[in-house]
Coordinates of C-alpha atoms in Angstrom, one line a residue:
M101 CA 0.0 0.0 0.0
I102 CA 1.2 3.5 -0.8
V103 CA 0.1 7.1 0.0
A104 CA 0.7 9.7 -2.6
D105 CA 0.8 13.3 -1.3
S106 CA 1.0 16.0 -3.9
R107 CA 1.2 19.8 -4.0
C108 CA 0.4 21.0 -7.5
I109 CA -1.0 24.0 -9.4
F110 CA -4.7 23.4 -10.3
R111 CA -6.5 26.0 -12.4
G112 CA -3.8 28.6 -11.5
K113 CA -3.9 28.0 -7.8
P114 CA -1.8 25.7 -5.5
Q115 CA -3.7 22.6 -4.3
R116 CA -2.8 19.8 -1.9
R117 CA -3.9 16.3 -2.8
L118 CA -3.6 13.0 -0.9
I119 CA -4.8 9.5 -1.9
G120 CA -3.9 5.9 -0.9
A121 CA -3.6 2.9 -3.3
A122 CA -2.9 -0.8 -2.9
M123 CA -2.5 -3.6 -5.4
G124 CA -3.5 -7.1 -4.7
D125 CA -4.6 -10.2 -6.5
G126 CA -7.8 -10.1 -8.6
F127 CA -10.9 -11.7 -7.1
Q128 CA -14.7 -12.3 -7.6
D129 CA -17.4 -11.2 -5.2
K130 CA -21.1 -12.0 -5.8
G131 CA -20.3 -12.7 -9.4
V132 CA -18.5 -9.5 -10.0
R133 CA -14.8 -9.6 -11.1
Y134 CA -12.5 -7.2 -9.3
T135 CA -9.0 -6.3 -10.4
G136 CA -7.4 -6.3 -7.0
R137 CA -6.5 -2.6 -7.2
H138 CA -7.8 -0.5 -4.4
W139 CA -8.0 3.3 -3.9
L140 CA -8.4 4.9 -0.5
G141 CA -9.9 8.4 -0.5
V142 CA -13.2 10.2 -0.5
L143 CA -16.0 8.2 -2.1
E144 CA -17.9 10.2 -4.8
G145 CA -20.4 8.0 -6.4
E146 CA -18.5 4.9 -7.2
I147 CA -15.1 6.6 -7.5
A148 CA -12.5 7.2 -4.7
Q149 CA -11.3 10.8 -5.0
A150 CA -8.2 12.3 -3.4
L151 CA -8.5 14.4 -0.2
V152 CA -7.7 18.0 -1.1
D153 CA -6.4 21.2 0.6
D154 CA -7.0 21.3 4.4
D155 CA -8.2 17.7 4.6
A156 CA -5.1 16.5 2.7
E157 CA -2.8 18.7 4.9
E158 CA -4.4 17.3 8.0
M159 CA -4.0 13.7 6.9
A160 CA -0.4 14.2 5.7
T161 CA 0.5 15.7 9.1
A162 CA -1.2 12.8 11.0
L163 CA 0.8 10.3 8.8
G164 CA 4.1 12.1 9.5
L165 CA 4.7 12.8 5.8
P166 CA 7.3 15.5 4.9
R167 CA 6.1 19.1 4.7
F168 CA 6.3 21.1 1.5
A169 CA 8.2 24.4 1.6
E170 CA 6.4 27.6 0.8
G171 CA 5.6 27.6 -3.0
Q172 CA 7.1 24.2 -3.5
T173 CA 5.3 21.6 -5.7
G174 CA 6.0 17.9 -6.1
T175 CA 4.8 14.5 -4.9
T176 CA 5.8 12.4 -1.9
V177 CA 5.1 8.6 -2.3
A178 CA 5.1 6.8 1.1
I179 CA 5.1 3.0 1.1
I180 CA 3.0 1.9 4.0
D181 CA 3.3 -1.9 3.5
I182 CA 4.9 -3.8 0.7
D183 CA 5.5 -7.4 -0.5
L184 CA 9.1 -7.4 -1.6
G185 CA 8.6 -10.5 -3.6
A186 CA 11.2 -13.2 -4.2
V187 CA 14.3 -13.7 -6.3
R188 CA 15.3 -17.0 -7.9
N189 CA 18.9 -18.2 -7.4
G190 CA 19.1 -21.2 -9.6
D191 CA 16.4 -23.6 -8.5
V192 CA 16.0 -21.9 -5.2
E193 CA 13.5 -19.0 -4.6
Q194 CA 14.5 -16.6 -1.9
E195 CA 12.6 -13.8 -0.3
R196 CA 13.9 -10.4 -1.5
T197 CA 15.7 -8.4 1.2
P198 CA 15.1 -4.7 1.7
E199 CA 18.6 -4.1 0.3
S200 CA 18.0 -6.1 -2.8
A201 CA 14.7 -4.3 -3.2
A202 CA 16.5 -1.0 -3.2
E203 CA 18.7 -2.3 -6.0
F204 CA 15.7 -3.6 -7.9
I205 CA 14.0 -0.2 -7.7
A206 CA 17.2 1.5 -9.1
S207 CA 17.3 -1.1 -11.9
T208 CA 13.6 -0.4 -12.7
M209 CA 14.3 3.3 -12.8
L210 CA 17.0 2.8 -15.4
W211 CA 14.9 0.6 -17.7
N212 CA 11.8 2.8 -17.5
L213 CA 13.0 6.4 -16.9
W214 CA 16.2 6.5 -18.9
P215 CA 14.8 9.0 -21.5
K216 CA 14.3 11.5 -18.7
M217 CA 17.7 10.7 -17.0
I218 CA 20.1 11.4 -19.9
D219 CA 22.2 14.5 -20.2
G220 CA 20.7 17.4 -22.2
V221 CA 17.0 16.5 -22.0
E222 CA 14.4 19.1 -20.8
N223 CA 13.4 18.7 -17.2
R224 CA 16.0 16.1 -16.6
L225 CA 15.3 13.6 -13.8
R226 CA 18.1 13.1 -11.3
C227 CA 17.2 9.8 -9.6
S228 CA 18.6 8.4 -6.5
V229 CA 17.9 5.4 -4.2
K230 CA 19.1 5.0 -0.6
F231 CA 19.0 2.1 1.8
E232 CA 19.8 2.8 5.4
G233 CA 21.7 5.9 4.4
F234 CA 23.8 4.3 1.7
S235 CA 23.1 5.2 -1.9
V236 CA 22.7 2.7 -4.7
Q237 CA 25.0 3.8 -7.4
I238 CA 22.9 4.5 -10.5
P239 CA 25.0 4.8 -13.7
D240 CA 24.4 7.2 -16.5
P241 CA 22.2 5.2 -18.9
A242 CA 24.3 6.4 -21.9
A243 CA 27.4 4.9 -20.3
T244 CA 25.9 1.4 -20.0
I245 CA 26.4 -1.1 -22.9
E246 CA 22.8 -2.4 -22.3
L247 CA 21.0 1.0 -22.7
K248 CA 23.4 3.0 -24.9
P249 CA 21.8 1.8 -28.3
F250 CA 18.4 2.9 -27.0
V251 CA 19.8 6.2 -25.8
D252 CA 21.5 6.8 -29.2
A253 CA 18.3 5.9 -31.1
Y254 CA 16.3 8.3 -28.9
R255 CA 18.7 11.1 -29.7
K256 CA 18.2 10.4 -33.4
L257 CA 14.5 11.3 -33.1
S258 CA 15.3 15.0 -33.0
L259 CA 17.8 14.9 -35.9
N260 CA 16.4 15.5 -39.4
G261 CA 17.0 12.5 -41.7
E262 CA 17.9 10.2 -38.8
Y263 CA 14.5 8.8 -38.1
D264 CA 11.6 7.1 -39.9
V265 CA 7.9 7.9 -39.8
P266 CA 5.1 5.4 -40.7
A267 CA 3.3 6.4 -43.9
R268 CA -0.3 7.6 -43.2
R269 CA -2.5 9.7 -45.5
A270 CA -5.2 10.7 -43.0
K271 CA -4.6 13.0 -40.1
P272 CA -2.6 12.6 -37.9
Q273 CA 0.0 11.9 -40.6
E274 CA 3.0 11.7 -38.3
I275 CA 1.8 9.2 -35.7
G276 CA 5.3 8.7 -34.4
R277 CA 9.1 8.6 -35.0
F278 CA 11.3 5.5 -35.2
A279 CA 15.0 5.1 -35.0
K280 CA 17.3 2.1 -34.5
V281 CA 21.0 1.7 -33.6
E282 CA 23.3 -1.3 -33.7
S283 CA 26.2 -1.9 -31.3
M284 CA 28.2 -4.6 -29.7
A285 CA 26.4 -6.6 -27.0
P286 CA 27.9 -7.0 -23.6
I287 CA 29.8 -10.1 -22.9
K288 CA 28.7 -9.9 -19.2
Q289 CA 25.5 -8.1 -18.2
N290 CA 25.7 -5.2 -15.7
Y291 CA 24.5 -6.6 -12.4
L292 CA 22.2 -3.7 -11.5
L293 CA 20.6 -3.6 -15.0
S294 CA 20.1 -7.4 -14.9
L295 CA 17.8 -7.2 -11.8
A296 CA 14.8 -5.6 -13.7
A297 CA 15.8 -6.3 -17.3
P298 CA 12.7 -6.6 -19.5
F299 CA 14.5 -9.2 -21.7
S300 CA 17.4 -11.5 -21.5
G301 CA 20.5 -11.6 -23.6
A302 CA 21.5 -9.1 -26.3
A303 CA 19.0 -6.4 -27.2
H304 CA 16.8 -6.8 -30.3
H305 CA 14.0 -4.6 -29.0
C306 CA 12.2 -1.3 -29.4
A307 CA 11.4 1.0 -26.5
R308 CA 8.0 2.4 -27.1
M309 CA 7.0 5.7 -25.4
R310 CA 4.7 8.6 -25.6
Q311 CA 5.3 12.4 -25.4
A312 CA 6.0 12.1 -21.6
D313 CA 9.3 10.3 -22.5
L314 CA 8.6 7.4 -20.2
V315 CA 9.1 3.8 -21.5
V316 CA 5.8 2.0 -21.9
N317 CA 7.3 -1.3 -22.8
Y318 CA 10.0 -3.1 -24.9
V319 CA 8.9 -4.9 -28.0
S320 CA 11.1 -7.7 -29.3
G321 CA 12.2 -8.2 -32.9
D322 CA 14.4 -10.5 -34.9
P323 CA 17.7 -11.1 -33.1
H324 CA 21.0 -10.4 -34.9
P325 CA 22.5 -13.4 -36.5
D326 CA 25.7 -12.6 -34.7
E327 CA 24.9 -13.1 -31.0
A328 CA 27.4 -10.5 -29.9
I329 CA 25.8 -7.7 -31.9
Q330 CA 22.7 -6.1 -30.5
Y331 CA 20.4 -3.3 -31.6
G332 CA 18.1 -1.0 -29.7
A333 CA 15.3 1.1 -31.2
V334 CA 12.9 3.7 -30.0
F335 CA 9.3 4.6 -31.2
K336 CA 7.9 7.8 -29.8
A337 CA 4.3 8.7 -30.4
G338 CA 3.8 12.0 -32.3
I339 CA 2.3 15.1 -30.7
D340 CA -1.0 14.8 -32.6
A341 CA -1.3 11.1 -32.1
D342 CA -0.3 10.9 -28.5
R343 CA -3.8 10.8 -27.1
Y344 CA -4.7 7.8 -29.3
F345 CA -1.8 5.8 -27.8
S346 CA -2.9 7.0 -24.4
D347 CA -6.3 5.5 -25.0
A348 CA -4.7 2.2 -25.8
E349 CA -2.9 2.0 -22.4
P350 CA -4.3 -0.3 -19.7
P351 CA -4.3 1.0 -16.0
T352 CA -0.8 -0.3 -15.6
H353 CA 0.5 1.9 -18.5
D354 CA 2.7 -0.9 -19.7
D355 CA 1.3 -1.8 -23.1
W356 CA -0.7 -0.5 -26.1
V357 CA -3.8 -2.6 -26.5
T358 CA -6.2 -2.2 -29.5
S359 CA -9.2 -4.0 -28.0
G360 CA -11.9 -1.4 -27.3
L361 CA -10.4 1.1 -29.7
H362 CA -12.4 2.4 -32.7
G363 CA -11.9 4.7 -35.7
T364 CA -8.8 6.8 -35.8
A365 CA -7.4 5.5 -32.5
L366 CA -7.6 1.9 -33.7
G367 CA -5.9 2.8 -37.1
V368 CA -3.1 4.8 -35.4
V369 CA -2.2 2.2 -32.8
R370 CA -2.4 -0.7 -35.2
L371 CA -0.2 1.1 -37.7
G372 CA 2.3 1.9 -35.0
A373 CA 2.5 -1.7 -33.8
T374 CA 2.9 -3.2 -37.3
Y375 CA 5.4 -0.6 -38.4
V376 CA 7.6 -1.2 -35.4
K377 CA 7.5 -5.0 -35.9
S378 CA 8.5 -4.5 -39.6
K379 CA 11.5 -2.4 -38.7
L380 CA 12.9 -4.7 -35.9
K381 CA 15.3 -6.6 -38.1
P382 CA 19.1 -6.5 -38.0
S383 CA 20.9 -4.5 -40.6
V384 CA 22.9 -7.1 -42.5
R385 CA 25.3 -5.3 -44.7
D386 CA 27.1 -6.7 -47.7
V387 CA 30.8 -6.5 -47.3
D388 CA 33.3 -6.6 -50.2
A389 CA 35.1 -10.0 -50.1
D390 CA 38.5 -8.1 -50.2
L391 CA 37.6 -6.2 -47.1
H392 CA 36.0 -9.1 -45.2
H393 CA 39.0 -10.9 -43.7
E394 CA 38.5 -13.4 -40.9
A395 CA 39.0 -10.8 -38.2
A396 CA 36.5 -8.4 -39.5
L397 CA 32.8 -8.5 -38.8
A398 CA 31.5 -12.0 -38.1
P399 CA 33.7 -13.9 -35.7
L400 CA 35.5 -10.8 -34.6
A401 CA 32.5 -8.8 -33.6
G402 CA 31.3 -11.8 -31.6
R403 CA 34.4 -11.7 -29.4
L404 CA 35.0 -8.0 -29.2
S405 CA 31.8 -7.4 -27.3
G406 CA 33.8 -7.9 -24.1
L407 CA 36.1 -5.0 -24.7
V408 CA 36.0 -3.3 -21.3
A409 CA 35.7 0.4 -20.8
G410 CA 38.2 0.5 -18.0
A411 CA 41.6 1.9 -17.2
S412 CA 44.3 0.7 -14.9
G413 CA 48.0 1.2 -14.3
D414 CA 48.4 2.9 -10.9
G415 CA 50.6 0.1 -9.5
A416 CA 54.3 0.0 -9.9
G417 CA 55.7 -3.0 -11.8
Q418 CA 52.6 -3.8 -13.8
P419 CA 53.2 -6.6 -16.3
S420 CA 53.3 -5.8 -20.0
R421 CA 52.0 -7.9 -22.9
N422 CA 55.0 -10.3 -22.9
G423 CA 54.6 -11.0 -19.2
S424 CA 57.7 -9.0 -18.1
R425 CA 57.6 -6.0 -15.8
R426 CA 58.0 -2.5 -17.3
S427 CA 61.3 -1.1 -16.3
G428 CA 62.5 0.9 -19.2
R429 CA 61.2 4.2 -17.9
S430 CA 61.8 6.2 -14.7
G431 CA 59.2 8.2 -12.9
S432 CA 56.2 7.5 -10.8
R433 CA 52.8 6.2 -11.9
S434 CA 49.8 8.5 -11.7
A435 CA 47.0 7.5 -9.4
V436 CA 44.5 9.5 -11.5
K437 CA 43.6 7.4 -14.5
P438 CA 42.2 8.0 -18.0
R439 CA 38.7 6.9 -18.5
I440 CA 36.7 5.7 -21.6
V441 CA 33.8 8.0 -22.1
E442 CA 32.4 6.7 -25.4
G443 CA 32.5 3.3 -27.1
P444 CA 34.1 1.0 -27.6
Q445 CA 32.7 0.2 -31.0
L446 CA 33.8 -1.9 -34.0
I447 CA 34.4 -0.2 -37.3
V448 CA 36.0 -1.2 -40.6
R449 CA 38.6 1.3 -41.9
G450 CA 40.6 0.6 -45.0
G451 CA 39.8 -3.1 -44.9
D452 CA 40.8 -3.4 -41.3
A453 CA 38.5 -4.2 -38.4
L454 CA 39.3 -1.8 -35.6
V455 CA 38.0 -1.2 -32.1
V456 CA 37.8 2.6 -31.3
A457 CA 37.1 4.3 -28.0
T458 CA 37.0 7.9 -26.9
V459 CA 39.4 8.4 -23.9
E460 CA 39.3 11.4 -21.5
L461 CA 42.5 12.3 -19.8
P462 CA 42.7 13.9 -16.4
A463 CA 44.0 17.5 -16.0
W464 CA 47.5 16.5 -14.8
P465 CA 49.7 19.4 -13.6
T466 CA 52.8 17.9 -15.3
T467 CA 53.5 16.2 -18.6
K468 CA 52.5 12.6 -18.7
L469 CA 53.2 9.6 -20.9
V470 CA 50.0 7.6 -21.6
V471 CA 50.4 4.1 -22.9
A472 CA 47.4 2.1 -24.2
E473 CA 47.9 -1.6 -23.4
P474 CA 45.4 -4.0 -25.0
I475 CA 45.2 -7.5 -23.4
V476 CA 43.8 -10.5 -25.2
V477 CA 41.2 -12.3 -23.2
I478 CA 39.8 -15.8 -23.9
D479 CA 36.5 -17.3 -22.7
G480 CA 36.2 -17.3 -18.9
G481 CA 37.9 -13.9 -18.6
I482 CA 41.4 -15.3 -18.6
E483 CA 44.0 -12.8 -19.7
L484 CA 46.7 -14.1 -22.0
R485 CA 49.9 -12.3 -22.5
G486 CA 52.3 -13.5 -25.2
L487 CA 50.5 -16.7 -26.0
L488 CA 48.3 -15.4 -28.7
E489 CA 48.8 -12.9 -31.5
P490 CA 48.9 -9.6 -29.7
A491 CA 46.5 -6.7 -30.3
E492 CA 48.0 -3.6 -31.9
V493 CA 47.4 0.0 -31.0
V494 CA 47.2 1.8 -34.3
G495 CA 47.2 5.3 -32.9
W496 CA 45.4 8.3 -31.3
V497 CA 43.4 11.1 -32.8
C498 CA 42.6 14.3 -30.9
L499 CA 38.9 15.1 -31.0
E500 CA 39.5 18.9 -30.7
T501 CA 42.3 19.4 -33.2
G502 CA 42.2 16.3 -35.4
E503 CA 45.9 15.6 -34.7
H504 CA 47.0 12.1 -35.4
R505 CA 49.7 10.3 -33.3
V506 CA 50.9 6.9 -34.4
G507 CA 51.6 4.1 -31.9
S508 CA 50.5 3.0 -28.5
Q509 CA 51.7 6.0 -26.5
I510 CA 51.2 9.7 -26.4
S511 CA 52.9 12.5 -24.5
V512 CA 50.3 14.9 -23.0
G513 CA 51.2 18.2 -21.5
R514 CA 49.2 20.4 -19.2
A515 CA 47.8 22.5 -22.0
D516 CA 47.1 19.7 -24.4
P517 CA 43.5 18.7 -25.3
R518 CA 42.0 16.0 -23.0
K519 CA 39.9 13.9 -25.3
W520 CA 41.4 11.4 -27.7
V521 CA 40.2 8.5 -29.8
V522 CA 42.4 5.4 -29.6
S523 CA 42.2 2.7 -32.3
V524 CA 43.1 -0.9 -31.7
R525 CA 43.6 -3.7 -34.3
P526 CA 42.6 -6.9 -32.4
P527 CA 43.7 -10.4 -33.2
R528 CA 41.2 -12.7 -34.9
D529 CA 38.4 -14.2 -32.9
A530 CA 39.4 -12.8 -29.5
V531 CA 38.2 -10.4 -26.9
V532 CA 40.4 -7.4 -26.0
R533 CA 40.6 -5.6 -22.7
L534 CA 42.0 -2.1 -22.9
T535 CA 44.0 -0.7 -20.1
F536 CA 46.2 2.4 -19.7
V537 CA 49.5 3.0 -18.0
V538 CA 50.4 6.6 -17.0
E539 CA 53.9 7.7 -16.1
D540 CA 55.7 11.0 -15.5
E541 CA 57.7 11.8 -18.6
S542 CA 61.4 11.8 -17.9

């Protein structure tokens, strides 16, 4: 059971509203079927309405709910009683703990609210979850491999020529916009995202939403023939068609259902559903045989999905590729590490399959030598040094100036740009983990 306490602007004036709600199992009573959803408020006819103004204020105070500051608007949702449910660990089902429930809530936020959580959107949501004073770390959706293709597809909806619109002659002609992005699938799923994931495995889905930019649901399409490549799509209802999709939503707001719709609403929602289904297919490109060597798109992409966006190198005597310790340079290691801010992604350039990633370097006060060290990884996460064909760092490109630097290392002064794109030529049919070593330049 929850209590929702709101302070809003209604017809130009502030208004306090408070109502309770509970969700249980459906049941029958005297031949009448009930949904199991309950509302607790003021009965008006057969509908429970919210307490308002003084009545709402009095009840909120009696329940000990937080007070609103003068002129403040918003909503407080207080959970009075809850069934935390259970989680399955193999064949054993265990009751969910409060701590794991907090993580599940954070995961649910990511999968359903990410369009409002990403940088640059209007009225951006800044979500947080705490349990006994400790915060659940909620990542930026755009920085997660699982959600990034959906985020990129969403951003395309506002770029001319980057999205598609279902063809319709009658009004509304633009019932919605659709965009799709392919990327490498994660080799290991993010723990937090896995808790409330609406699907398993690599993404081959479309996130459907209305103008409110909240995910209604994820519709599945044809999986990519390469299990290590995923695609994420977004369909967003058009401004003039939004009300028709609203009419199609059940009370749970987690689907678009055509039963009960008629006329324009039925036509719009049906068209949206069939169009999305028709577009949810992988983009299989024809590659010139001269460019398609064994390490290129098929087996290579399947293994490169594990390229980790991480950086290390703050410990003295770190092993190099051949298993020996680095001792050719003097100077201390930097404890402040570079970090990968975009990618990694697989591209084909001049017939070579390359993995590229955008790296942001810290603002060090002195000149540093940054060395990219790719490590070959086999199944099971075992790092191999010197036993397989090594990965090769092709070079670095400065995002700001376009400057090219060949090789695995770059010297970066205090005034040099901080964002660089590093390119790696991986060995055939292998996963590469990219790390960085930072040293004071002697």
